[in-house]
Short mmCIF file of C-alpha atoms in Angstrom, two decimals:
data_model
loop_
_atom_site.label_atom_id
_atom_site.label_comp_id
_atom_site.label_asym_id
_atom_site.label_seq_id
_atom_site.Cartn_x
_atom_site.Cartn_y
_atom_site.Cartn_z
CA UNK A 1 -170.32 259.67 43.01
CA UNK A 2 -167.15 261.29 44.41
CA UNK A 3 -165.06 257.87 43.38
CA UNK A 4 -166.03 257.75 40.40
CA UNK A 5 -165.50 261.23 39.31
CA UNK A 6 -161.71 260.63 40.80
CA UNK A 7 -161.39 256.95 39.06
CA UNK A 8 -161.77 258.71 35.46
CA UNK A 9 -159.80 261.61 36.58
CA UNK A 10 -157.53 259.01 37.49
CA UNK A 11 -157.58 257.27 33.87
CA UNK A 12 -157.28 260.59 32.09
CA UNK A 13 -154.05 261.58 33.71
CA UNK A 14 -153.05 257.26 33.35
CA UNK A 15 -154.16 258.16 29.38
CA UNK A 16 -152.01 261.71 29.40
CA UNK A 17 -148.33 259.67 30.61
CA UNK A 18 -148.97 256.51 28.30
CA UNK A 19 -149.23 259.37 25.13
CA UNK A 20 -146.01 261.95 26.76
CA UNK A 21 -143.95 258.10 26.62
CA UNK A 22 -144.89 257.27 23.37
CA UNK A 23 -144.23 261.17 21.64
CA UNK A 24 -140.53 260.60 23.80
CA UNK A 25 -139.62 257.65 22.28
CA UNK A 26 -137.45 258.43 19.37
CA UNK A 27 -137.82 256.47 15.54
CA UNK A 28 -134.12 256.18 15.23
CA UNK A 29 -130.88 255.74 17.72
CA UNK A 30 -130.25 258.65 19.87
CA UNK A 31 -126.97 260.30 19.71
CA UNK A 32 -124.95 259.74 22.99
CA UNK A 33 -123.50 262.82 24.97
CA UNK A 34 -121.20 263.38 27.63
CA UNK A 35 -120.24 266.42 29.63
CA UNK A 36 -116.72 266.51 27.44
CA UNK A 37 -119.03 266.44 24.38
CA UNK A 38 -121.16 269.31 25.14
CA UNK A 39 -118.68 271.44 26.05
CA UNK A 40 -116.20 271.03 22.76
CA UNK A 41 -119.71 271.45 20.92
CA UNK A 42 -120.47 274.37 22.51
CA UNK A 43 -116.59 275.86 22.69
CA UNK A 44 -117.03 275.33 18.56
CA UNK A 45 -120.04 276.71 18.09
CA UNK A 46 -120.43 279.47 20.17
CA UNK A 47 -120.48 282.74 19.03
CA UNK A 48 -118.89 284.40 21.96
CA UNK A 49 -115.97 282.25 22.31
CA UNK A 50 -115.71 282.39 18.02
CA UNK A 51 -115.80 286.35 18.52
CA UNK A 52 -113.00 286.34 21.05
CA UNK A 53 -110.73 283.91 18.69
CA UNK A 54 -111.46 286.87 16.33
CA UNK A 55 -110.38 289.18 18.25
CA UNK A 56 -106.99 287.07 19.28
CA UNK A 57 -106.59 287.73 15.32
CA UNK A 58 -106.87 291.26 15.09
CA UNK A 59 -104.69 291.47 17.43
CA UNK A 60 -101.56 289.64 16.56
CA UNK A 61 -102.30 291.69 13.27
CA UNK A 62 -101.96 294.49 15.39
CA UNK A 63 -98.49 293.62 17.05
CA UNK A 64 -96.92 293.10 13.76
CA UNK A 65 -98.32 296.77 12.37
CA UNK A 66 -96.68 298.29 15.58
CA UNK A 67 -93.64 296.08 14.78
CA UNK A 68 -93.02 297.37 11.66
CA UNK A 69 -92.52 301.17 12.70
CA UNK A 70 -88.71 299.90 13.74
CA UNK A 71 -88.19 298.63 10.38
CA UNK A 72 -87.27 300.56 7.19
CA UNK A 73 -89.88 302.05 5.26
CA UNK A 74 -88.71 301.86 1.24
CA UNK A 75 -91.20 303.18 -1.33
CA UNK A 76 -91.02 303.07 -5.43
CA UNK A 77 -92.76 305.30 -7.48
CA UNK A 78 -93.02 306.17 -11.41
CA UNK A 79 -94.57 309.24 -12.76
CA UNK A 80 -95.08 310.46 -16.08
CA UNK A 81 -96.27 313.87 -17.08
CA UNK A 82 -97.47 314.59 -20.94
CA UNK A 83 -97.02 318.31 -21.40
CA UNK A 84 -99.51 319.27 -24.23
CA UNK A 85 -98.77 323.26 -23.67
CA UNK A 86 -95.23 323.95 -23.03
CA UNK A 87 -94.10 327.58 -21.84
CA UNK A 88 -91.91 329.32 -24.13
CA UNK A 89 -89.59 332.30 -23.94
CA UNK A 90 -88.36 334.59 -26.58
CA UNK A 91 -84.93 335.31 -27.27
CA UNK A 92 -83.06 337.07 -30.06
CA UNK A 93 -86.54 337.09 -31.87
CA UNK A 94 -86.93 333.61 -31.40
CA UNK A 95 -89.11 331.99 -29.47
CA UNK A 96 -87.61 328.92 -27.20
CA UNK A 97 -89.80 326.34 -25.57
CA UNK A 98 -88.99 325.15 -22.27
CA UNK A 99 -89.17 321.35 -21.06
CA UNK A 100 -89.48 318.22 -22.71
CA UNK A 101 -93.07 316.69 -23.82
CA UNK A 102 -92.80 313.62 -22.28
CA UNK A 103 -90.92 313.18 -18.58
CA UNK A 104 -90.27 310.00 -16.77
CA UNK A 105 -89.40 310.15 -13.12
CA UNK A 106 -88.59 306.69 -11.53
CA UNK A 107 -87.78 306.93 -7.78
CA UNK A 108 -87.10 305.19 -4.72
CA UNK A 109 -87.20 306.04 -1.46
CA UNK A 110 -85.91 304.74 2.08
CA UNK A 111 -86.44 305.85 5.87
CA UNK A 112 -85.15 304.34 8.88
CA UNK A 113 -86.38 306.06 11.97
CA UNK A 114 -83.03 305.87 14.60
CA UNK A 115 -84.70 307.65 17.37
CA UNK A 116 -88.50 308.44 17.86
CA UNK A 117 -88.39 309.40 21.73
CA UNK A 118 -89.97 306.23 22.74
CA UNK A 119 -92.57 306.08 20.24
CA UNK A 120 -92.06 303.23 18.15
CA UNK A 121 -91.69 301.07 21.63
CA UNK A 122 -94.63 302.36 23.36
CA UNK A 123 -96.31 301.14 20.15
CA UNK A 124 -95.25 297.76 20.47
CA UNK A 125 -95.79 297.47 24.26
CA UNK A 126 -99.69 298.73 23.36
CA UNK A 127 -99.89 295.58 20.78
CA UNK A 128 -98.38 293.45 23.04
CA UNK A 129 -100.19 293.78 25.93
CA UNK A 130 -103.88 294.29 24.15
CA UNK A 131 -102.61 290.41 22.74
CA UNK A 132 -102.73 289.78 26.06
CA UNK A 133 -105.59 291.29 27.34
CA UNK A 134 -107.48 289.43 24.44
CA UNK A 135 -106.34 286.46 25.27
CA UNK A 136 -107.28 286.56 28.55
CA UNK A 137 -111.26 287.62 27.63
CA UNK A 138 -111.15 284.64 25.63
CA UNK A 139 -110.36 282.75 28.87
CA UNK A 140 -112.98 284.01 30.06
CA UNK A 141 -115.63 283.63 27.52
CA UNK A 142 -114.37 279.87 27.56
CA UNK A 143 -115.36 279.71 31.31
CA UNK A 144 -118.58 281.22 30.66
CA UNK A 145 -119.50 279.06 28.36
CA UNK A 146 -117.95 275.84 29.76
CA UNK A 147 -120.03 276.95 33.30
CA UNK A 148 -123.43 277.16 31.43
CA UNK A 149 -123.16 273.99 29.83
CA UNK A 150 -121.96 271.94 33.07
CA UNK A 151 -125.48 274.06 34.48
CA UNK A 152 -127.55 273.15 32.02
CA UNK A 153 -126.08 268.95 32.62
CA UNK A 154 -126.40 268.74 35.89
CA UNK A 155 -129.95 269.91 35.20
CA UNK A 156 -130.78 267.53 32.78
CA UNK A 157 -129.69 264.99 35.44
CA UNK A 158 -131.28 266.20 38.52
CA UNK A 159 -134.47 266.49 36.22
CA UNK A 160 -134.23 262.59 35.26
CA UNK A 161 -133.64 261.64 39.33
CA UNK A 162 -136.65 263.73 39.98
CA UNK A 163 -138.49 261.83 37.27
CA UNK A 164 -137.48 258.48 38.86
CA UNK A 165 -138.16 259.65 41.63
CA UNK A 166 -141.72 260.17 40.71
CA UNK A 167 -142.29 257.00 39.00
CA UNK A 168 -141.55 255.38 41.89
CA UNK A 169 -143.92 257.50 43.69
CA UNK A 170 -146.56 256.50 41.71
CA UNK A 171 -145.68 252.49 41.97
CA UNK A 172 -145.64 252.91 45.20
CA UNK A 173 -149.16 254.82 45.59
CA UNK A 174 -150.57 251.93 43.24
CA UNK A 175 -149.16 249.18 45.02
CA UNK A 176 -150.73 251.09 48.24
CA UNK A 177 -154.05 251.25 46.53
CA UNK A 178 -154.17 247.62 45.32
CA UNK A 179 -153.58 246.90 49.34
CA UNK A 180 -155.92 249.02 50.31
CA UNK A 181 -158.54 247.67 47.96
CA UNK A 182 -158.34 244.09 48.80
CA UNK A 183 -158.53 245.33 52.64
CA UNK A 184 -161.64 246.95 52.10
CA UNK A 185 -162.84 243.96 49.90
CA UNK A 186 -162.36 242.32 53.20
CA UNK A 187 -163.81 244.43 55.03
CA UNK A 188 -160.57 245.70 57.04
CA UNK A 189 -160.76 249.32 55.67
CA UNK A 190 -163.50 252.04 54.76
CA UNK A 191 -164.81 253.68 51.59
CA UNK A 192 -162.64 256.56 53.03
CA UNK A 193 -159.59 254.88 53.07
CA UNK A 194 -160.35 253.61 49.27
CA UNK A 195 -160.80 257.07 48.26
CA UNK A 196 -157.77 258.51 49.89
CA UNK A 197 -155.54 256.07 48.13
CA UNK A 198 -156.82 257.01 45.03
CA UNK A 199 -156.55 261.08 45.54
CA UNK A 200 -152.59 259.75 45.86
CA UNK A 201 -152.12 258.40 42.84
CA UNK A 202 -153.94 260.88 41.10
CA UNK A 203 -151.86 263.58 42.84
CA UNK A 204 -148.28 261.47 42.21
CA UNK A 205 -149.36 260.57 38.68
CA UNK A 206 -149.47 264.67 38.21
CA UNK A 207 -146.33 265.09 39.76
CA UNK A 208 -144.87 262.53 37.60
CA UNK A 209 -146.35 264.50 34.12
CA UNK A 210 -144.78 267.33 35.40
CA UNK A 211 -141.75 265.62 36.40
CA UNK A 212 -141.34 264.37 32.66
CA UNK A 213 -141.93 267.53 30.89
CA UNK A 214 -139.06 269.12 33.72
CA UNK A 215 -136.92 266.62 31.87
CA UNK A 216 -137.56 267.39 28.93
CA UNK A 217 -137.29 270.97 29.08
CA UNK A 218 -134.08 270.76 30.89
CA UNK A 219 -132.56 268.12 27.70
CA UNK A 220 -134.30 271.26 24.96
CA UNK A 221 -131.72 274.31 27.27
CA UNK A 222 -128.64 271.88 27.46
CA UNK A 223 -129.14 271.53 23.73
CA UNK A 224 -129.44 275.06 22.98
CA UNK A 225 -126.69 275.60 25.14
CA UNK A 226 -124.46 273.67 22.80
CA UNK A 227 -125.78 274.48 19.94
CA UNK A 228 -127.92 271.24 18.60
CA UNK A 229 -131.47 271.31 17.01
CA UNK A 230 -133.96 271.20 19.25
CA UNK A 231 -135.58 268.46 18.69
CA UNK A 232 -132.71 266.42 18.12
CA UNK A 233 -132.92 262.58 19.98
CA UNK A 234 -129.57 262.52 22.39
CA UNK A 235 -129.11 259.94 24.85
CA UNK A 236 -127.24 261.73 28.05
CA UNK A 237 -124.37 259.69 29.92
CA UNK A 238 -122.73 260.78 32.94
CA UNK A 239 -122.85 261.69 36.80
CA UNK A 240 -122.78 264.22 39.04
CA UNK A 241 -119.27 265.65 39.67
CA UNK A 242 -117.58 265.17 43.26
CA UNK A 243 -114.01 265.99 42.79
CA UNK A 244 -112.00 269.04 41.46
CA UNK A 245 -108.95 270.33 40.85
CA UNK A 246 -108.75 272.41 44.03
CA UNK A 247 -107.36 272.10 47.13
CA UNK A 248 -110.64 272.91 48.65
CA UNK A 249 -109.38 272.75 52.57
CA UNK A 250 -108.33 276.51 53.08
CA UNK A 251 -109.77 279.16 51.92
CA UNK A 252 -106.73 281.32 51.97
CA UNK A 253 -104.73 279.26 49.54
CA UNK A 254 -107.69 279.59 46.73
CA UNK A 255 -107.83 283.22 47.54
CA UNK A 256 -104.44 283.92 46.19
CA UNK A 257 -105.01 281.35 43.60
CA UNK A 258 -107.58 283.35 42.48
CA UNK A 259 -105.83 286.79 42.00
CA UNK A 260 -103.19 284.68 40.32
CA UNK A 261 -105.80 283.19 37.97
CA UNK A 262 -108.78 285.05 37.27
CA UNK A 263 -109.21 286.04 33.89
CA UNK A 264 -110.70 289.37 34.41
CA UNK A 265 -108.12 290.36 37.10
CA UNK A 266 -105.53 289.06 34.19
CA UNK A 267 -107.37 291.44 31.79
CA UNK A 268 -107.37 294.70 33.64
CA UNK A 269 -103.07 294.28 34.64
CA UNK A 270 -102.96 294.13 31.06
CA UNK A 271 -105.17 297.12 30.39
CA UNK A 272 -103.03 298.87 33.14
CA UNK A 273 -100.37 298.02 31.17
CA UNK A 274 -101.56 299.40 28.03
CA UNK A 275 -102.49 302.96 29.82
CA UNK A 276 -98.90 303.27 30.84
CA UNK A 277 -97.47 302.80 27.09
CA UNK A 278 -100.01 305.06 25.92
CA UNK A 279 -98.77 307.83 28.24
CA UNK A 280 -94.96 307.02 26.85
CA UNK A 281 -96.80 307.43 23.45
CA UNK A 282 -98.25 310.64 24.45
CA UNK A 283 -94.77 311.96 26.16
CA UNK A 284 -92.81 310.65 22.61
CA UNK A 285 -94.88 313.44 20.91
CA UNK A 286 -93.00 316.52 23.17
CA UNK A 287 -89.50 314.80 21.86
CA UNK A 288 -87.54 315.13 18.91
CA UNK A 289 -87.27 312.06 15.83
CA UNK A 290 -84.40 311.68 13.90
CA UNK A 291 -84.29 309.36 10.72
CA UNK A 292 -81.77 308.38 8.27
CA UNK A 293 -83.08 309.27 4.62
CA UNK A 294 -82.26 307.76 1.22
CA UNK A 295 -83.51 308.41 -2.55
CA UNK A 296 -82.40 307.36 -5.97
CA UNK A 297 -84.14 309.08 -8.95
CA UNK A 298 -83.99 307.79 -12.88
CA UNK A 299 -85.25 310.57 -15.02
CA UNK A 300 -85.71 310.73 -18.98
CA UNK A 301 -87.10 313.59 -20.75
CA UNK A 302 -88.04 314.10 -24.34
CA UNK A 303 -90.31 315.36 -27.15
CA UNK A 304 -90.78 312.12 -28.50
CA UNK A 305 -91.70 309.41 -26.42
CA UNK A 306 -88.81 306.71 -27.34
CA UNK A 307 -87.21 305.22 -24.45
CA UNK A 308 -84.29 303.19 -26.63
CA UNK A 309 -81.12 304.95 -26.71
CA UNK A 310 -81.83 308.04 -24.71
CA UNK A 311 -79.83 309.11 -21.77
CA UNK A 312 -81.92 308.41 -18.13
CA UNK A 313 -80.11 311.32 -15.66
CA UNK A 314 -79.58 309.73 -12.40
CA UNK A 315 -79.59 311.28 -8.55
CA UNK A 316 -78.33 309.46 -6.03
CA UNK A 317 -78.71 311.50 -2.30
CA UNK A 318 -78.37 310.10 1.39
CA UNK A 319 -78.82 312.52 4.68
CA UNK A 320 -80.43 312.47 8.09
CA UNK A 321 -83.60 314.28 9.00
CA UNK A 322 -84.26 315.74 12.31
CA UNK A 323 -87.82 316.75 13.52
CA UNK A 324 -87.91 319.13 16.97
CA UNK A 325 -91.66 319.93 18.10
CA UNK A 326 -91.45 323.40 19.23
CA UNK A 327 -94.68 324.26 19.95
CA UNK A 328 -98.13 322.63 19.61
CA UNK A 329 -100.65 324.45 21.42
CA UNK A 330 -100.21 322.02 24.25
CA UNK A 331 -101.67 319.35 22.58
CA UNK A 332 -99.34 316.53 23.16
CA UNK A 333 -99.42 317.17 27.16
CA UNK A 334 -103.19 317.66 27.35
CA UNK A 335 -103.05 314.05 26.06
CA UNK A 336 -100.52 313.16 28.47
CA UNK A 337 -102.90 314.30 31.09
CA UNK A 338 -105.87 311.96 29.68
CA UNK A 339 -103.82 309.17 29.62
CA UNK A 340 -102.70 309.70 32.93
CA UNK A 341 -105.95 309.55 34.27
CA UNK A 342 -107.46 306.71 32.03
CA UNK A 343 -104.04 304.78 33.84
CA UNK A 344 -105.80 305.60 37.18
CA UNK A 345 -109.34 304.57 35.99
CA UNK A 346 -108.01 301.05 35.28
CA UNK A 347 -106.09 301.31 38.26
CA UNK A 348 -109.34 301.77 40.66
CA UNK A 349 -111.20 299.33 38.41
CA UNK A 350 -108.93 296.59 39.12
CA UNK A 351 -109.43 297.34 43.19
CA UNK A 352 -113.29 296.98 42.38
CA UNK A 353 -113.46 293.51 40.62
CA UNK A 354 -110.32 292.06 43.43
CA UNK A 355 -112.89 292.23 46.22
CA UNK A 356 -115.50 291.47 43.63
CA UNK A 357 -113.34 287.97 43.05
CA UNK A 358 -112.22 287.88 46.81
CA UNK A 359 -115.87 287.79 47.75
CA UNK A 360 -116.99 285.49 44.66
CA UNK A 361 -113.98 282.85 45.73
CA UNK A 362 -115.60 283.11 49.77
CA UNK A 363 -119.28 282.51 48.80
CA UNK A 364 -118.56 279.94 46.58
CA UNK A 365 -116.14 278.39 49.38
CA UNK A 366 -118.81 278.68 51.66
CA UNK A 367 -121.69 277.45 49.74
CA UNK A 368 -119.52 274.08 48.84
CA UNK A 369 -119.19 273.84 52.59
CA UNK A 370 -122.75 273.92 53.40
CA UNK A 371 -123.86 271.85 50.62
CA UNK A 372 -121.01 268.80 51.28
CA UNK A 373 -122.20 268.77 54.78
CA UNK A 374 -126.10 268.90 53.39
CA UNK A 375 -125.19 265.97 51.45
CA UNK A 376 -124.38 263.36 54.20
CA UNK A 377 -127.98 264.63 56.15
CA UNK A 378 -130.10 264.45 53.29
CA UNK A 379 -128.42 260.63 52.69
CA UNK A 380 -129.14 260.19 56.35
CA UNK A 381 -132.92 261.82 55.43
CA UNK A 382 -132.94 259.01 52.90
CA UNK A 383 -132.08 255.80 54.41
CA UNK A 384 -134.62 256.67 57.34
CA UNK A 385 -137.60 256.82 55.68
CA UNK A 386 -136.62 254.28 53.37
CA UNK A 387 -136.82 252.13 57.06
CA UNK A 388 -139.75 254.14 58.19
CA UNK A 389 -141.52 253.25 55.23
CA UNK A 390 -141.07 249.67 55.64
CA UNK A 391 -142.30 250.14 59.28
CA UNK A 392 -145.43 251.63 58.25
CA UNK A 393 -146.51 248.93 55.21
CA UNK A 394 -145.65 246.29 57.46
CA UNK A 395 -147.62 247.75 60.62
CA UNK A 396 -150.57 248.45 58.34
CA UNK A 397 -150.81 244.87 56.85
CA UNK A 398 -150.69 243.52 60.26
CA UNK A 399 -153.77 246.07 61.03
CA UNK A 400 -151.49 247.47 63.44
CA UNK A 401 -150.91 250.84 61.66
CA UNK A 402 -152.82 252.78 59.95
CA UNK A 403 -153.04 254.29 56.55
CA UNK A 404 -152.24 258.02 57.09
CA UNK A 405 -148.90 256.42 57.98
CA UNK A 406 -148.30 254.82 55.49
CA UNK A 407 -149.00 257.89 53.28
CA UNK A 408 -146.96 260.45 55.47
CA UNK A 409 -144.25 257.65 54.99
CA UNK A 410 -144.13 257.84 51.47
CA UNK A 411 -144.42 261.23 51.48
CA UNK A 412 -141.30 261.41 53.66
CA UNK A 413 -139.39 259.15 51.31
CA UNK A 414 -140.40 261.27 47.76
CA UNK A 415 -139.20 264.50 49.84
CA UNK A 416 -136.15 263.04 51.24
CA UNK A 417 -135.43 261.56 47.43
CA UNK A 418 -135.83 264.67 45.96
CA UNK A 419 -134.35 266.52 48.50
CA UNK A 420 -131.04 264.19 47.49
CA UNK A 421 -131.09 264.72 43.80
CA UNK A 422 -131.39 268.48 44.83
CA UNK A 423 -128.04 268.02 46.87
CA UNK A 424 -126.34 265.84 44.29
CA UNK A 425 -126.90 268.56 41.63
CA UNK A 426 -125.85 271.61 44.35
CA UNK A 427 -122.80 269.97 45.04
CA UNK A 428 -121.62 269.81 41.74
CA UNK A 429 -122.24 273.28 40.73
CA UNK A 430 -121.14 274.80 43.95
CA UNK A 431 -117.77 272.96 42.60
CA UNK A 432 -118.01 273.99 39.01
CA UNK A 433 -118.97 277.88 40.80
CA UNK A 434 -115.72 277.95 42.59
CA UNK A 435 -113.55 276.38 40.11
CA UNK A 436 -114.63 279.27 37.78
CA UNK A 437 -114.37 281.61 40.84
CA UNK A 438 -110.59 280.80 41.37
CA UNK A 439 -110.13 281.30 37.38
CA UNK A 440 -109.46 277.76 36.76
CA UNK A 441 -112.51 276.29 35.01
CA UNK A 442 -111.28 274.35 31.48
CA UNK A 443 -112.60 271.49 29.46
CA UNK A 444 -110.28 269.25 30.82
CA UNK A 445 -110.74 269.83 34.61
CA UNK A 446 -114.39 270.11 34.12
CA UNK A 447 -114.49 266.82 32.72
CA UNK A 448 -113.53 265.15 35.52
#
């Protein structure tokens, strides 16, 4: 009664895996993708990285506004004033109207600032070094992104190992039932032993079904990761990485590497940089500005509005204009002051995220180390129970094993198997981890 119960449990999950292979094969070619292809799909799409190319914008905008405080300013302007009501005075008993009707001022104007205490250069260096700053979040969102999507590969390929690693889990729990059957057909093993074979295939054929929709879920987060419907059909090429660009001997070398490199550390000199201009725009406001000043004026006036053969008076002037701040209410070094201390905020942030990189680079470094030398055991793991394995099938067809063995071998292999793809997978992130940990993680290294 118990067998039978199992052999239809059996065929149900048997039923299940023939229906998840036919809904996950595709009516049309999938689309091929590489590493390199998901990661210029996602550096296009993505709205972070788009923001930050924004952003780049704004700011070059921004260093040619500041820019243009060192240039002349000229401005040309034309007003007209209808005077309906005109005042009028009275003289000798007559009454005299003053003004014209109709007046026509045409004027232009020119100012070129010659000294501005500083603040036309502090200006600049404030554009120029937020350009910078921006630029170097962009890095950074760039190694964001590029890091998820090398995460979310190496998952879709640990997640297809584990799923052949499964299948041939459940081949090899078949091909162990089929044995065991024809022994007890010939009377070499028990009901027992029938019955045990048969709980192991039902058991691997669950792990595969799970195994499969693993897979599958781990192909529907790379996609999202780079953008692509979700139920688009994409055939994934590639391996696991082994290599980087790092010299990944010494730690000490990546270390300084790092504080060369990392964006964020890049981000916050800049910022630093941009507190200390804004305190030499702060001072500029205490000094005095000086400018050199030029207008020309056209004017016409007249009661009837005809512009042919009237006389336009002209005014020509030049002169220099000198502005001294005398007294403010201490505004200008109350600002001083908060710049000042926003300089030393930046200043004690940057010591914060340099051990937060110096400890990032040393766990990274470390983890790499553990999981290189985890590699070459689990291998090891591997190619033992591959020969223990062997051992046990051929002891048990000889009748001089048993079957537990031969179970607690296969069980050894599927672990040690897994236990591989698991390293293959570590390995590659604790490399991608540390690349973006020294500040050196770009399309074309992580390609490799």
């Amino acid at each position: 009664m118990r067998g039978s119960i199992l052999r239809k449990y059996f065929k149900t999950i048997l039923w299940a895996c023939s229906i998840l292979q036919i809904n996950s094969v595709g009516t049309t070619a999938a689309e091929t993708m590489t590493l390199a292809d998901g990661i210029s799909l996602a550096l296009e799409r993505n709205e972070q990285v788009l923001i930050s190319q924004v952003e780049q914008e704004r700011a070059q905008h921004s260093l040619r506004e500041a820019r243009s405080g060192g240039l002349p300013q000229i401005n040309a302007s034309i007003d007209y004033n209808r005077n309906w009501l005109l005042p009028s005075l009275v003289f000798n008993g007559n009454s005299v109207k003053i003004g014209s009707e109709n007046t026509i001022a045409a004027t232009l104007s020119m100012r070129q600032s010659l000294y501005t205490g500083g603040r036309n250069g502090a200006l600049r260096t404030l554009a120029q070094q937020e350009q910078e700053a921006v630029g170097q979040a962009y890095r950074q969102a760039r190694h964001n992104i590029i890091y998820e999507v090398e995460k979310a590969f190496y998952d879709v390929l640990v997640a297809r190992e584990l799923e052949e690693v499964s299948v041939i889990a459940l081949q090899s729990a078949r091909a162990n039932q089929s044995q065991v059957e024809a022994r007890r057909q010939a009377g070499r093993s028990s009901q027992y032993d029938v019955l045990r074979a048969e709980v192991q295939v039902s058991t691997t054929a669950a792990d595969s079904i799970r195994s499969q929709n693993e897979r599958l879920l781990a192909e529907m987060a790379f996609r999202a990761v780079i953008g692509l419907e979700l139920g688009s059909d994409v055939e994934f090429i590639g391996d696991f990485r082994q290599n980087s660009v790092l010299d990944l001997d010494e730690l000490g070398p990546l270390m300084d590497e790092a504080l060369l490199n990392r964006p964020e550390l890049l981000q916050l000199n800049y910022r630093r940089g941009q507190q200390e201009a804004q305190v030499s725009l702060e001072k500029s406001g205490q000094r005095p500005e000086l400018s050199l000043v030029a207008s020309a004026q056209s004017q016409f006036q007249s009661d009837r509005l005809d512009l042919t053969d009237r006389e336009w008076r002209k005014n020509w002037a030049t002169g220099f204009l000198l502005q001294v701040p005398l007294f403010d209410g201490r505004r200008a070094s109350a600002r001083v002051a908060q710049a000042k201390a926003s300089t030393r905020q930046v200043e004690l942030e940057w010591q914060r995220v340099e051990r937060m990189v110096r400890l990032d680079v040393e766990q990274n470094w470390l983890r790499w180390r553990e999981v290189n030398a985890r590699m070459g055991a689990q291998e090891d793991a591997v190619r033992q129970a591959e020969k223990g394995l062997q051992m046990a099938e051929s002891l048990f067809k000889t009748g001089a094993g048993t079957q537990l063995e031969v179970l607690n071998a296969q069980l050894a292999l599927v672990q040690s198997r897994t236990g591989l793809a698991l390293a293959r997978r570590d390995r590659s992130m604790s490399l991608v981890s540390l690349e973006k940990a020294v500040g050196v993680l770009s399309d074309v290294g992580s390609s490799k």
